[in-house]
Short mmCIF file of C-alpha atoms in Angstrom, two decimals:
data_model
loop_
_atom_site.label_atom_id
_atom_site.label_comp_id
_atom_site.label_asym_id
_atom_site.label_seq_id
_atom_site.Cartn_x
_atom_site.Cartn_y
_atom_site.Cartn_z
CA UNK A 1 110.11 128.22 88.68
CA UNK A 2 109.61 125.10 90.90
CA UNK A 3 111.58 123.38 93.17
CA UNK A 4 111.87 119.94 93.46
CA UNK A 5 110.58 118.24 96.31
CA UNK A 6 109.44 114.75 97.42
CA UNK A 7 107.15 113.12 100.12
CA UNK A 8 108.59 111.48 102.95
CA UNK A 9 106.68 108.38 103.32
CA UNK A 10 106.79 106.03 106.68
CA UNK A 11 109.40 103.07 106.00
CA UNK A 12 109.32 99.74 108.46
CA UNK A 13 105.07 99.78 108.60
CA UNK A 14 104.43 96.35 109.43
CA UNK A 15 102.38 94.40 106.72
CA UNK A 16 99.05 94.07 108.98
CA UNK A 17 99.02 97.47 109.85
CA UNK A 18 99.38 98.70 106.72
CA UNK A 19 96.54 96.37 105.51
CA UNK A 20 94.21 97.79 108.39
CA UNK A 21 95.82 101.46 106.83
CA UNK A 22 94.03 100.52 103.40
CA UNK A 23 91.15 99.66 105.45
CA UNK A 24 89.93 103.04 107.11
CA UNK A 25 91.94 104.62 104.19
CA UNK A 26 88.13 104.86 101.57
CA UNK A 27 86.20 106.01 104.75
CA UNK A 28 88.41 108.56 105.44
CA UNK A 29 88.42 109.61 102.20
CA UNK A 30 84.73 109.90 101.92
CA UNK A 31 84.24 111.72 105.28
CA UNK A 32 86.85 114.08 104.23
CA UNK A 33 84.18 115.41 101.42
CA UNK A 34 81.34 116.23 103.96
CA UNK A 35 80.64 119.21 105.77
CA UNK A 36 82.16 119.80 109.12
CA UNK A 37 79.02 119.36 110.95
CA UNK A 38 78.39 115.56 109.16
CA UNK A 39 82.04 114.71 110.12
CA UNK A 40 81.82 115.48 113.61
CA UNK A 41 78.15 113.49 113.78
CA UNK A 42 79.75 110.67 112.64
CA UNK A 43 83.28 111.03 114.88
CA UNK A 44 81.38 111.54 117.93
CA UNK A 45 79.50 108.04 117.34
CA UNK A 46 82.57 106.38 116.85
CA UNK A 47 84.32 107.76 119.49
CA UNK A 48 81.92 106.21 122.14
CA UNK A 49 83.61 103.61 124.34
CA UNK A 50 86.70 104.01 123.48
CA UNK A 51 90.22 104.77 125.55
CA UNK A 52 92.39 107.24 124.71
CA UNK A 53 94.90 106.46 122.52
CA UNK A 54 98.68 107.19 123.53
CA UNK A 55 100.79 109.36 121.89
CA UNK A 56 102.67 106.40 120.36
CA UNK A 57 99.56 104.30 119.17
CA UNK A 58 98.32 107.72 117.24
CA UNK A 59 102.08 108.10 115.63
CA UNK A 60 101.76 104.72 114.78
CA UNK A 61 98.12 104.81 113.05
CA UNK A 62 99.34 108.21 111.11
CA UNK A 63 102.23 106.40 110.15
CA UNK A 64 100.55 103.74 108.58
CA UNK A 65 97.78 106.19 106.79
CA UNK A 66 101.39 108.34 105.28
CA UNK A 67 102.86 104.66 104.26
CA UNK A 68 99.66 103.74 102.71
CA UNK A 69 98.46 107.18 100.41
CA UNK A 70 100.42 109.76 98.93
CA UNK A 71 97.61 111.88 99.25
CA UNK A 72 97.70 111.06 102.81
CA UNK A 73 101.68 111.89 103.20
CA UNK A 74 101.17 115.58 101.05
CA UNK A 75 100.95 118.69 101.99
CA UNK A 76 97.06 119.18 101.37
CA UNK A 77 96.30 115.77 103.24
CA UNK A 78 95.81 116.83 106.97
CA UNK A 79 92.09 116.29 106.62
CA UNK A 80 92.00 112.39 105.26
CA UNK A 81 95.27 111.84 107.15
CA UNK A 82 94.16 112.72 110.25
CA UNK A 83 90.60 111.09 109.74
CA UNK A 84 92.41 108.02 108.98
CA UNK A 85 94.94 107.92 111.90
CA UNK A 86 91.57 108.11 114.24
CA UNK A 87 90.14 105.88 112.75
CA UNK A 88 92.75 103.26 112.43
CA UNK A 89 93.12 103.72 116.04
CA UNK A 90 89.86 103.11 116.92
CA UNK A 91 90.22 100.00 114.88
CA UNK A 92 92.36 99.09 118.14
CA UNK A 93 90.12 100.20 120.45
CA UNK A 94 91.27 103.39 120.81
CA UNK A 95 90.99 107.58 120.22
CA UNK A 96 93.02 110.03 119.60
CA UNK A 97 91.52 113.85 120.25
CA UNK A 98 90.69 114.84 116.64
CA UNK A 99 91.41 118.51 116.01
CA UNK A 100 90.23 120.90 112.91
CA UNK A 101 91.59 124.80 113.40
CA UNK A 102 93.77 127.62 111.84
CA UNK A 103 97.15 128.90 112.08
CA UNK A 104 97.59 131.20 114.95
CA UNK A 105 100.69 133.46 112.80
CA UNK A 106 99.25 134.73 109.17
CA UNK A 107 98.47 133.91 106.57
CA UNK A 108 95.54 132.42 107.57
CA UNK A 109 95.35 128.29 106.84
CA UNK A 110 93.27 125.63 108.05
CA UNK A 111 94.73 122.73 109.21
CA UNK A 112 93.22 119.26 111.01
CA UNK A 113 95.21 116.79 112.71
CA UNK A 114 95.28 114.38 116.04
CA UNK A 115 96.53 115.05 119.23
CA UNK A 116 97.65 112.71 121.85
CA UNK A 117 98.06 112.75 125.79
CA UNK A 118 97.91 116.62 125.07
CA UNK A 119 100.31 117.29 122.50
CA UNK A 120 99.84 117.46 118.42
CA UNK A 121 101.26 114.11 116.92
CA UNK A 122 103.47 114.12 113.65
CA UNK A 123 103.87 117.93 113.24
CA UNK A 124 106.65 119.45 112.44
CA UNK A 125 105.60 122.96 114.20
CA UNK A 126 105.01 123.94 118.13
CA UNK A 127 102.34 122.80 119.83
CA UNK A 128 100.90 126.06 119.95
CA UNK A 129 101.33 126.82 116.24
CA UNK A 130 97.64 126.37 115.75
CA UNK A 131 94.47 127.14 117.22
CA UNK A 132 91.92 124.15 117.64
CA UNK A 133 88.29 125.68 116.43
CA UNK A 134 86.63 121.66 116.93
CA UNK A 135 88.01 119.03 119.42
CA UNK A 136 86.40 115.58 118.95
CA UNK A 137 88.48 113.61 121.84
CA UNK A 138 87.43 109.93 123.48
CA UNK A 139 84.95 109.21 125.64
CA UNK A 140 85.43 106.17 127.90
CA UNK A 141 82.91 103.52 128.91
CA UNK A 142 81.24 104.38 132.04
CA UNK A 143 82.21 101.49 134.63
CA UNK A 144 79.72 98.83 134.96
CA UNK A 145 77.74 98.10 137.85
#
């Protein structure tokens, strides 16, 4: 037997932002397919330069990603979801600290996400529910000269 259930899906996304959503939304996708090694190659080039992102500007990008995809908004969509809230922000000129790890309380489950000005953004479980095995967070701009 099943039970029911449905996604709960971002309401009041402005227009634009959900346009830029659709915009990191087929990258995301695709790095979601490589191997963990190719995805954090390609975050740590894209990270360069950037300022961290606040809490509210990653909330905001993973908001947009949820309003955008259902595949996003599931349960089995931490991976593009949170590749596409980073890279939304960065779109802005931000980064959020990108996070892949496991449960810390069986059974074991792998789980990625973004954190923000230390804390997990958009989960609905304690901050120390899980156990970060790669970090990708931003690195600023040196000051110029």
């Amino acid at each position: 037997m099943t039970t029911p259930s449905a996604l709960e899906r971002p309401e009041g996304v402005p227009f634009a932002r959900r346009c830029a959503a659709r915009l990191v939304l087929l990258p995301a996708l695709v790095l979601s397919l490589l191997p963990p090694r190719r995805i954090r190659g390609v975050l740590d080039l894209l990270r360069r330069g950037a300022a961290p992102a606040s809490a509210a500007q990653a909330a905001d990008a993973r908001d947009a990603v949820c309003a955008v995809s259902l595949r996003c908004a599931g349960p089995k969509g931490c991976l593009p979801r949170s590749l596409g809230a980073a890279l939304l922000c960065r779109l802005g000129g931000t980064w959020p600290t990108w996070c892949t790890g496991v449960r810390v309380v069986p059974p074991f489950t792998a789980h990625a996400w973004v954190e923000a000005e230390g804390r997990p953004v958009g989960e609905d479980a304690p901050d120390d529910y899980f156990t970060r095995l790669m970090a990708i967070g931003p690195v600023p701009r040196p000051p110029r000269r």
